[in-house]
Amino acid sequence: MTETLLTIDKLTKAYPGVVANDSVSFEIKQGEVHALLGENGAGKSTLVKMIYGLVKPDSGVMTMNGAPFTPAEPRAARASGVAMVFQHFSLFDALDVAENIALGMENPPPMRDLAERIRSVSEEYGLPLDPYRTVGDLSAGERQRVEIIRCLLQDPKLLIMDEPTSVLTPQEVDILFETLRKLTAEGVAILYISHKLEEIRTLCDAATVLRLGKNVGTCIPAETSARDMAELMVGTELQTPKSAGADLGEVVLDISGLSMPSPSEFGTALKNLHMRLRAGEVLGIGGVAGNGQDEMLLALSGEVRVDTNALKMNGKAIGNLAPNARRALGLLTAPEERLGHAAAPDMSLTENALLSGNVRRGLSERGFLKWGKTRAFAEEIIEKFDVRTPGPDNAARSLSGGNLQKFVIGREVLQAPEVLVVNQPTWGVDALAAASIRQAILDLAAGGTAVIVISQDLDELMEVADNFAALNEGRLTEKRPTKGLSIDEIGLMMGGAHGMEAAHADA
Amino acid sequence: MLTLEKRPQPSKAFAYLTPLIAILATMFFGGLLFMALGKNPFESIRTIFWDPLFGEFAFYYRPQLFVKGGPLILIAIGLSLGFKAGIWNIGAEGQYIVGAICGAGAGLAFYPMEAWYIFPIMIIAGALGGWAWAMIPALLKVKFQTNEILVSLMLVYVADQLLASMSLGLLKNPEGQGFPGSRNLKDYPSAFNDEIITGTGMHWGVAAAFIAVIFAYVLLNRHMLGFSIRLTGEAPRAAKFSSVNPNRIILFCLGMSGALAGLAGMFEVSGPSGQVSIDFASGYGFTAIIVAFLGRLHPVGIFFAGLLLALTYIGGEMAQGNLGLPSAAIQLFQGMLLFFLLAVDLLTNYRIKLSRKEAV
């Protein structure tokens, strides 16, 4: 158990203008779950890409089982026993499980043998999976299984997992952890990338923390508090957002019987949603990705029209109104995808301020644009939300994810909404920016705005939301007060293990 | 190994430089092409680019610049609106033909009456004709999600047949001794699109092109509709989020480009060409696509690009006459211009990087 599998010594990789990894060293032992912690841009991905042979280090050496390890390409890394489960699945929806797995193999065996092997491996590790099912029909958790089994078929010595639980319910996470423990018992080492600290504390034996490309510390997660680890990651003390705890007012948004067919082929239909939102309330909506979150935002923003009476704002039916008509009434939204949906990548920040701010900020008159006023609005967002950019003439795509997110949220917040709907407000955003965005949401609510926060980050929802509801296969649960809600209850609201429980019945 | 790296910001310098680089590359490779055809490359290039402006017969050719450039600019301005929104009207040639037929038809309906209002009616008829022809792909796209590229392109061939049928039938000159083609509008003062100032080539169509340039500039830079058009092309989902109705943009852009192409056809048939005839179509509608891109889809850029392409038309004709270059070589030359432009265009958003072999 204690033998060293992979030693990383002074690995350095620089890209033009940024040192992604600055002489990073650590060791991974056999049979250990080693966490790699760090904010976005801390250099986790670059490091992992070097181990997986996707990127060549500028200097430094890696040693595997005592021999030098210099994978020139992923194939070489795989041959040495390194396997990786990516955060974004690379699966073809239209093919079945076995076909997808065969596509990733050097010399795929005949389909029938492969299906047999998939079955036996999946049962051995408690990941039941039918090799002949079409991937398009699988849940996110099951798709991840396909990726994991694809890796296990290579008999890996080191399994790299990039944010594996972001698509799972708490119950599904438990099943995954069972599997991982089984693997480590057989001596497989796991390099586990995540920013969910509680998870790391339960699962991992050791943790390496990266900040700005440097290894800033190694710790034993079970013995370190989540707060200490977070501060190690960020490098400063973290301010926990505080809610002023305003009294809830009248019902402002009334969703009653909202149904909507899926706007895209592999999307989710919304089925008969009911929810009442009061002024000053922060409602958190959880759920595993792909259970109707994006669709719910489209229905609320007005990008997809719904039944007129399914949505009422202050008693007025608005289901058939276009986004700008809803904005005029005070219903604002911020979609999840920053580039391409919430903002136009190649347009300047000034133009992006106009994108949703035209109606409420009066940025045009009889169709003619007031560029001066629009620019001033963009500058106001940049200043009040601490958006790091040389100025409003810069293209949206030149901003980092966190800064653009601050801009997108700031743009809506500064329009003084009566109801604000945000989808994944802190996805891919560094901890400091995330904290400031959450604080802005809470301040808004304290001022009497009703806010719906759709997020897959349960910790975030627990932190900001007064009430919690979950989306599961396009259905919305009743809302319940966040206080006193246990993780188990939340998991059940999110749909439990989606029928995956049976896996460890005999484990 | 050469790799391409995306720039964080589109390069302003390259946005302006690419047309120049493309023109130089076209001259160079065009020269090679002419050399391969056994002509002196320097003389050929000079004949195309220099002689029409400063040669012996420049007094004749310079006005031609406006005569040829006017319709190109007018059509390209319309096309650029759609191209900015990601709506690809490839059938401007057809809309140009139908606009000419409608405009000429409206004028000839009054023959031989003389009145001041005949010409304005022809203008309206020409614009409506082009608009209606463009509405076919527009409505099909809105209602049935058909591909506007294919539909508008195929309608060019339909318009060609319509043109032939009109010149041989309905609009045929009754006093034309059986020759195909309509009456010559040059002989019908009320319908004749004469030069505004004699000897300059400035006819009403050129004036309309100037107005279109200004109109498009204001629309794109100062008006919400123009912003919506640009947004639709840059990020369709962001446009929807911003409350843009994509169908309205499709109808507006295709309708507008059709109307402008129709206008161009009407001004051409009532002026420089003079009559509806089987060989009326001269490819302006297709060349305008090059003009639109060469001008960076920017109204002012299109203005200059239109004049440049007009120059290659005139110079090309001179080269055919004086040097015996085949007309296909001239078309190839124009095509090369678009090819190099699109290729060099990449440098606006990407930079070329020399790198050691490494997968990223």
mmCIF file of N, CA and C in Angstrom, chain A residues 310-405:
data_model
loop_
_atom_site.group_PDB
_atom_site.id
_atom_site.type_symbol
_atom_site.label_atom_id
_atom_site.label_comp_id
_atom_site.label_asym_id
_atom_site.label_seq_id
_atom_site.Cartn_x
_atom_site.Cartn_y
_atom_site.Cartn_z
ATOM 1 N N ALA A 310 -49.365 30.170 -17.429
ATOM 2 C CA ALA A 310 -48.454 29.346 -16.639
ATOM 3 C C ALA A 310 -47.507 30.209 -15.823
ATOM 4 N N LEU A 311 -47.286 31.438 -16.280
ATOM 5 C CA LEU A 311 -46.411 32.349 -15.549
ATOM 6 C C LEU A 311 -47.180 33.622 -15.239
ATOM 7 N N LYS A 312 -47.171 34.021 -13.969
ATOM 8 C CA LYS A 312 -47.818 35.274 -13.609
ATOM 9 C C LYS A 312 -46.851 36.101 -12.810
ATOM 10 N N MET A 313 -46.739 37.361 -13.196
ATOM 11 C CA MET A 313 -45.854 38.271 -12.474
ATOM 12 C C MET A 313 -46.729 39.354 -11.869
ATOM 13 N N ASN A 314 -46.756 39.442 -10.559
ATOM 14 C CA ASN A 314 -47.638 40.376 -9.859
ATOM 15 C C ASN A 314 -49.069 40.275 -10.390
ATOM 16 N N GLY A 315 -49.509 39.055 -10.635
ATOM 17 C CA GLY A 315 -50.878 38.831 -11.080
ATOM 18 C C GLY A 315 -51.100 38.951 -12.566
ATOM 19 N N LYS A 316 -50.092 39.413 -13.320
ATOM 20 C CA LYS A 316 -50.258 39.591 -14.763
ATOM 21 C C LYS A 316 -49.718 38.345 -15.482
ATOM 22 N N ALA A 317 -50.508 37.800 -16.384
ATOM 23 C CA ALA A 317 -50.074 36.608 -17.112
ATOM 24 C C ALA A 317 -48.994 37.001 -18.121
ATOM 25 N N ILE A 318 -47.836 36.329 -18.070
ATOM 26 C CA ILE A 318 -46.726 36.748 -18.926
ATOM 27 C C ILE A 318 -46.151 35.602 -19.749
ATOM 28 N N GLY A 319 -46.796 34.438 -19.716
ATOM 29 C CA GLY A 319 -46.227 33.255 -20.362
ATOM 30 C C GLY A 319 -45.932 33.426 -21.842
ATOM 31 N N ASN A 320 -46.677 34.307 -22.515
ATOM 32 C CA ASN A 320 -46.496 34.454 -23.964
ATOM 33 C C ASN A 320 -45.651 35.674 -24.325
ATOM 34 N N LEU A 321 -45.063 36.316 -23.322
ATOM 35 C CA LEU A 321 -44.315 37.536 -23.610
ATOM 36 C C LEU A 321 -42.885 37.236 -24.029
ATOM 37 N N ALA A 322 -42.333 38.128 -24.858
ATOM 38 C CA ALA A 322 -40.945 38.019 -25.304
ATOM 39 C C ALA A 322 -40.020 38.506 -24.187
ATOM 40 N N PRO A 323 -38.725 38.145 -24.271
ATOM 41 C CA PRO A 323 -37.800 38.526 -23.184
ATOM 42 C C PRO A 323 -37.851 40.008 -22.832
ATOM 43 N N ASN A 324 -37.892 40.894 -23.821
ATOM 44 C CA ASN A 324 -37.856 42.317 -23.497
ATOM 45 C C ASN A 324 -39.122 42.780 -22.793
ATOM 46 N N ALA A 325 -40.263 42.215 -23.154
ATOM 47 C CA ALA A 325 -41.512 42.584 -22.489
ATOM 48 C C ALA A 325 -41.449 42.144 -21.027
ATOM 49 N N ARG A 326 -40.814 40.995 -20.779
ATOM 50 C CA ARG A 326 -40.687 40.535 -19.390
ATOM 51 C C ARG A 326 -39.704 41.407 -18.631
ATOM 52 N N ARG A 327 -38.637 41.820 -19.338
ATOM 53 C CA ARG A 327 -37.676 42.705 -18.675
ATOM 54 C C ARG A 327 -38.366 43.987 -18.251
ATOM 55 N N ALA A 328 -39.235 44.510 -19.128
ATOM 56 C CA ALA A 328 -39.927 45.747 -18.812
ATOM 57 C C ALA A 328 -40.708 45.594 -17.509
ATOM 58 N N LEU A 329 -41.222 44.364 -17.260
ATOM 59 C CA LEU A 329 -41.991 44.131 -16.040
ATOM 60 C C LEU A 329 -41.094 43.828 -14.841
ATOM 61 N N GLY A 330 -39.804 43.636 -15.078
ATOM 62 C CA GLY A 330 -38.888 43.427 -13.962
ATOM 63 C C GLY A 330 -38.389 42.007 -13.791
ATOM 64 N N LEU A 331 -38.681 41.117 -14.773
ATOM 65 C CA LEU A 331 -38.193 39.741 -14.687
ATOM 66 C C LEU A 331 -36.916 39.626 -15.520
ATOM 67 N N LEU A 332 -35.783 39.490 -14.833
ATOM 68 C CA LEU A 332 -34.489 39.411 -15.528
ATOM 69 C C LEU A 332 -33.870 38.038 -15.320
ATOM 70 N N THR A 333 -33.028 37.642 -16.272
ATOM 71 C CA THR A 333 -32.419 36.318 -16.187
ATOM 72 C C THR A 333 -30.944 36.389 -16.567
ATOM 73 N N ALA A 334 -30.187 35.414 -16.083
ATOM 74 C CA ALA A 334 -28.781 35.282 -16.483
ATOM 75 C C ALA A 334 -28.517 33.815 -16.786
ATOM 76 N N PRO A 335 -28.373 33.475 -18.084
ATOM 77 C CA PRO A 335 -28.191 32.069 -18.456
ATOM 78 C C PRO A 335 -26.844 31.518 -17.989
ATOM 79 N N GLU A 336 -26.746 30.199 -18.029
ATOM 80 C CA GLU A 336 -25.531 29.544 -17.544
ATOM 81 C C GLU A 336 -24.342 29.795 -18.460
ATOM 82 N N GLU A 337 -24.571 29.583 -19.770
ATOM 83 C CA GLU A 337 -23.452 29.652 -20.698
ATOM 84 C C GLU A 337 -23.111 31.116 -20.949
ATOM 85 N N ARG A 338 -21.917 31.501 -20.509
ATOM 86 C CA ARG A 338 -21.556 32.908 -20.609
ATOM 87 C C ARG A 338 -21.307 33.306 -22.050
ATOM 88 N N LEU A 339 -20.441 32.537 -22.727
ATOM 89 C CA LEU A 339 -20.065 32.897 -24.085
ATOM 90 C C LEU A 339 -21.050 32.292 -25.069
ATOM 91 N N GLY A 340 -21.735 33.119 -25.781
ATOM 92 C CA GLY A 340 -22.644 32.617 -26.797
ATOM 93 C C GLY A 340 -24.105 32.675 -26.396
ATOM 94 N N HIS A 341 -24.379 32.763 -25.095
ATOM 95 C CA HIS A 341 -25.775 32.857 -24.682
ATOM 96 C C HIS A 341 -26.009 34.124 -23.851
ATOM 97 N N ALA A 342 -25.297 34.235 -22.741
ATOM 98 C CA ALA A 342 -25.451 35.444 -21.934
ATOM 99 C C ALA A 342 -24.695 36.614 -22.545
ATOM 100 N N ALA A 343 -23.656 36.308 -23.314
ATOM 101 C CA ALA A 343 -22.856 37.370 -23.932
ATOM 102 C C ALA A 343 -22.419 36.919 -25.319
ATOM 103 N N ALA A 344 -22.225 37.885 -26.210
ATOM 104 C CA ALA A 344 -21.714 37.590 -27.549
ATOM 105 C C ALA A 344 -20.192 37.704 -27.503
ATOM 106 N N PRO A 345 -19.469 36.592 -27.779
ATOM 107 C CA PRO A 345 -18.031 36.543 -27.523
ATOM 108 C C PRO A 345 -17.237 37.643 -28.216
ATOM 109 N N ASP A 346 -17.536 37.927 -29.485
ATOM 110 C CA ASP A 346 -16.695 38.844 -30.243
ATOM 111 C C ASP A 346 -17.143 40.299 -30.128
ATOM 112 N N MET A 347 -18.196 40.541 -29.388
ATOM 113 C CA MET A 347 -18.651 41.915 -29.255
ATOM 114 C C MET A 347 -18.045 42.553 -28.002
ATOM 115 N N SER A 348 -17.981 43.864 -28.012
ATOM 116 C CA SER A 348 -17.362 44.570 -26.888
ATOM 117 C C SER A 348 -18.273 44.503 -25.665
ATOM 118 N N LEU A 349 -17.714 44.846 -24.521
ATOM 119 C CA LEU A 349 -18.518 44.842 -23.297
ATOM 120 C C LEU A 349 -19.625 45.882 -23.389
ATOM 121 N N THR A 350 -19.354 46.995 -24.054
ATOM 122 C CA THR A 350 -20.395 48.000 -24.240
ATOM 123 C C THR A 350 -21.566 47.394 -25.001
ATOM 124 N N GLU A 351 -21.245 46.713 -26.110
ATOM 125 C CA GLU A 351 -22.325 46.103 -26.887
ATOM 126 C C GLU A 351 -23.035 45.026 -26.085
ATOM 127 N N ASN A 352 -22.271 44.310 -25.259
ATOM 128 C CA ASN A 352 -22.887 43.281 -24.438
ATOM 129 C C ASN A 352 -23.756 43.871 -23.331
ATOM 130 N N ALA A 353 -23.440 45.081 -22.908
ATOM 131 C CA ALA A 353 -24.290 45.737 -21.917
ATOM 132 C C ALA A 353 -25.644 46.069 -22.546
ATOM 133 N N LEU A 354 -25.604 46.412 -23.837
ATOM 134 C CA LEU A 354 -26.836 46.734 -24.563
ATOM 135 C C LEU A 354 -27.708 45.493 -24.744
ATOM 136 N N LEU A 355 -27.044 44.341 -24.833
ATOM 137 C CA LEU A 355 -27.716 43.085 -25.159
ATOM 138 C C LEU A 355 -28.953 42.837 -24.304
ATOM 139 N N SER A 356 -28.839 43.057 -22.998
ATOM 140 C CA SER A 356 -30.029 42.836 -22.173
ATOM 141 C C SER A 356 -30.459 44.104 -21.443
ATOM 142 N N GLY A 357 -29.659 45.173 -21.547
ATOM 143 C CA GLY A 357 -29.960 46.348 -20.735
ATOM 144 C C GLY A 357 -30.786 47.420 -21.423
ATOM 145 N N ASN A 358 -31.097 47.171 -22.706
ATOM 146 C CA ASN A 358 -31.741 48.212 -23.516
ATOM 147 C C ASN A 358 -33.040 48.744 -22.909
ATOM 148 N N VAL A 359 -33.901 47.817 -22.498
ATOM 149 C CA VAL A 359 -35.243 48.226 -22.073
ATOM 150 C C VAL A 359 -35.227 48.977 -20.752
ATOM 151 N N ARG A 360 -34.603 48.359 -19.744
ATOM 152 C CA ARG A 360 -34.707 48.948 -18.399
ATOM 153 C C ARG A 360 -33.798 50.144 -18.196
ATOM 154 N N ARG A 361 -32.694 50.192 -18.961
ATOM 155 C CA ARG A 361 -31.804 51.320 -18.808
ATOM 156 C C ARG A 361 -32.049 52.404 -19.860
ATOM 157 N N GLY A 362 -33.030 52.215 -20.724
ATOM 158 C CA GLY A 362 -33.342 53.219 -21.737
ATOM 159 C C GLY A 362 -32.146 53.549 -22.613
ATOM 160 N N LEU A 363 -31.551 52.525 -23.220
ATOM 161 C CA LEU A 363 -30.324 52.734 -23.979
ATOM 162 C C LEU A 363 -30.588 53.053 -25.446
ATOM 163 N N SER A 364 -31.859 53.143 -25.822
ATOM 164 C CA SER A 364 -32.152 53.557 -27.194
ATOM 165 C C SER A 364 -33.419 54.387 -27.194
ATOM 166 N N GLU A 365 -33.544 55.194 -28.251
ATOM 167 C CA GLU A 365 -34.742 56.019 -28.366
ATOM 168 C C GLU A 365 -35.292 55.857 -29.767
ATOM 169 N N ARG A 366 -36.525 55.443 -29.877
ATOM 170 C CA ARG A 366 -37.139 55.134 -31.164
ATOM 171 C C ARG A 366 -36.187 54.300 -32.029
ATOM 172 N N GLY A 367 -35.543 53.362 -31.406
ATOM 173 C CA GLY A 367 -34.671 52.445 -32.145
ATOM 174 C C GLY A 367 -33.258 52.937 -32.316
ATOM 175 N N PHE A 368 -33.018 54.234 -32.138
ATOM 176 C CA PHE A 368 -31.649 54.727 -32.307
ATOM 177 C C PHE A 368 -30.875 54.593 -31.002
ATOM 178 N N LEU A 369 -29.645 54.086 -31.139
ATOM 179 C CA LEU A 369 -28.877 53.718 -29.956
ATOM 180 C C LEU A 369 -28.188 54.925 -29.341
ATOM 181 N N LYS A 370 -28.140 54.895 -28.007
ATOM 182 C CA LYS A 370 -27.387 55.928 -27.291
ATOM 183 C C LYS A 370 -26.099 55.274 -26.810
ATOM 184 N N TRP A 371 -25.060 55.381 -27.631
ATOM 185 C CA TRP A 371 -23.822 54.669 -27.296
ATOM 186 C C TRP A 371 -23.165 55.245 -26.043
ATOM 187 N N GLY A 372 -23.285 56.548 -25.856
ATOM 188 C CA GLY A 372 -22.658 57.154 -24.690
ATOM 189 C C GLY A 372 -23.236 56.592 -23.407
ATOM 190 N N LYS A 373 -24.555 56.521 -23.359
ATOM 191 C CA LYS A 373 -25.233 56.005 -22.181
ATOM 192 C C LYS A 373 -24.941 54.514 -21.984
ATOM 193 N N THR A 374 -24.870 53.803 -23.110
ATOM 194 C CA THR A 374 -24.598 52.370 -23.029
ATOM 195 C C THR A 374 -23.199 52.120 -22.472
ATOM 196 N N ARG A 375 -22.250 52.914 -22.976
ATOM 197 C CA ARG A 375 -20.876 52.782 -22.512
ATOM 198 C C ARG A 375 -20.773 53.094 -21.013
ATOM 199 N N ALA A 376 -21.520 54.111 -20.602
ATOM 200 C CA ALA A 376 -21.511 54.468 -19.186
ATOM 201 C C ALA A 376 -22.071 53.315 -18.352
ATOM 202 N N PHE A 377 -23.093 52.657 -18.871
ATOM 203 C CA PHE A 377 -23.672 51.499 -18.167
ATOM 204 C C PHE A 377 -22.632 50.390 -18.047
ATOM 205 N N ALA A 378 -21.919 50.110 -19.146
ATOM 206 C CA ALA A 378 -20.877 49.081 -19.109
ATOM 207 C C ALA A 378 -19.801 49.448 -18.091
ATOM 208 N N GLU A 379 -19.421 50.719 -18.077
ATOM 209 C CA GLU A 379 -18.387 51.147 -17.122
ATOM 210 C C GLU A 379 -18.871 50.999 -15.686
ATOM 211 N N GLU A 380 -20.170 51.264 -15.497
ATOM 212 C CA GLU A 380 -20.738 51.123 -14.155
ATOM 213 C C GLU A 380 -20.664 49.663 -13.688
ATOM 214 N N ILE A 381 -21.005 48.740 -14.604
ATOM 215 C CA ILE A 381 -20.932 47.317 -14.248
ATOM 216 C C ILE A 381 -19.500 46.951 -13.893
ATOM 217 N N ILE A 382 -18.559 47.392 -14.745
ATOM 218 C CA ILE A 382 -17.152 47.047 -14.550
ATOM 219 C C ILE A 382 -16.669 47.548 -13.196
ATOM 220 N N GLU A 383 -17.089 48.768 -12.845
ATOM 221 C CA GLU A 383 -16.613 49.346 -11.597
ATOM 222 C C GLU A 383 -17.270 48.692 -10.388
ATOM 223 N N LYS A 384 -18.614 48.610 -10.404
ATOM 224 C CA LYS A 384 -19.314 48.122 -9.210
ATOM 225 C C LYS A 384 -19.069 46.648 -8.964
ATOM 226 N N PHE A 385 -18.798 45.875 -10.023
ATOM 227 C CA PHE A 385 -18.619 44.440 -9.830
ATOM 228 C C PHE A 385 -17.171 44.019 -9.984
ATOM 229 N N ASP A 386 -16.276 44.983 -9.985
ATOM 230 C CA ASP A 386 -14.851 44.688 -9.972
ATOM 231 C C ASP A 386 -14.478 43.738 -11.111
ATOM 232 N N VAL A 387 -14.942 44.057 -12.314
ATOM 233 C CA VAL A 387 -14.609 43.248 -13.484
ATOM 234 C C VAL A 387 -13.218 43.663 -13.954
ATOM 235 N N ARG A 388 -12.290 42.705 -13.992
ATOM 236 C CA ARG A 388 -10.918 43.039 -14.388
ATOM 237 C C ARG A 388 -10.795 43.041 -15.904
ATOM 238 N N THR A 389 -10.714 44.229 -16.477
ATOM 239 C CA THR A 389 -10.567 44.373 -17.921
ATOM 240 C C THR A 389 -10.031 45.773 -18.191
ATOM 241 N N PRO A 390 -9.266 45.932 -19.274
ATOM 242 C CA PRO A 390 -8.746 47.275 -19.578
ATOM 243 C C PRO A 390 -9.850 48.298 -19.845
ATOM 244 N N GLY A 391 -11.013 47.862 -20.271
ATOM 245 C CA GLY A 391 -12.066 48.850 -20.512
ATOM 246 C C GLY A 391 -13.232 48.247 -21.264
ATOM 247 N N PRO A 392 -14.314 49.018 -21.429
ATOM 248 C CA PRO A 392 -15.536 48.476 -22.033
ATOM 249 C C PRO A 392 -15.428 48.195 -23.534
ATOM 250 N N ASP A 393 -14.313 48.599 -24.164
ATOM 251 C CA ASP A 393 -14.178 48.321 -25.601
ATOM 252 C C ASP A 393 -13.630 46.933 -25.861
ATOM 253 N N ASN A 394 -13.224 46.219 -24.808
ATOM 254 C CA ASN A 394 -12.660 44.891 -25.008
ATOM 255 C C ASN A 394 -13.750 43.877 -25.314
ATOM 256 N N ALA A 395 -13.363 42.887 -26.118
ATOM 257 C CA ALA A 395 -14.327 41.848 -26.490
ATOM 258 C C ALA A 395 -14.623 40.971 -25.282
ATOM 259 N N ALA A 396 -15.854 40.462 -25.226
ATOM 260 C CA ALA A 396 -16.263 39.634 -24.093
ATOM 261 C C ALA A 396 -15.358 38.421 -23.953
ATOM 262 N N ARG A 397 -14.903 37.870 -25.109
ATOM 263 C CA ARG A 397 -14.147 36.635 -25.010
ATOM 264 C C ARG A 397 -12.751 36.847 -24.432
ATOM 265 N N SER A 398 -12.291 38.124 -24.332
ATOM 266 C CA SER A 398 -10.971 38.367 -23.775
ATOM 267 C C SER A 398 -10.984 38.307 -22.251
ATOM 268 N N LEU A 399 -12.174 38.259 -21.643
ATOM 269 C CA LEU A 399 -12.256 38.200 -20.188
ATOM 270 C C LEU A 399 -12.149 36.762 -19.696
ATOM 271 N N SER A 400 -11.601 36.593 -18.483
ATOM 272 C CA SER A 400 -11.596 35.263 -17.893
ATOM 273 C C SER A 400 -13.019 34.907 -17.493
ATOM 274 N N GLY A 401 -13.254 33.619 -17.259
ATOM 275 C CA GLY A 401 -14.594 33.151 -16.933
ATOM 276 C C GLY A 401 -15.195 33.892 -15.744
ATOM 277 N N GLY A 402 -14.405 34.050 -14.695
ATOM 278 C CA GLY A 402 -14.914 34.692 -13.492
ATOM 279 C C GLY A 402 -15.280 36.146 -13.727
ATOM 280 N N ASN A 403 -14.422 36.840 -14.473
ATOM 281 C CA ASN A 403 -14.697 38.250 -14.736
ATOM 282 C C ASN A 403 -15.907 38.445 -15.627
ATOM 283 N N LEU A 404 -16.034 37.585 -16.632
ATOM 284 C CA LEU A 404 -17.192 37.708 -17.510
ATOM 285 C C LEU A 404 -18.471 37.387 -16.731
ATOM 286 N N GLN A 405 -18.373 36.404 -15.834
ATOM 287 C CA GLN A 405 -19.551 36.059 -15.042
ATOM 288 C C GLN A 405 -19.953 37.231 -14.146
#
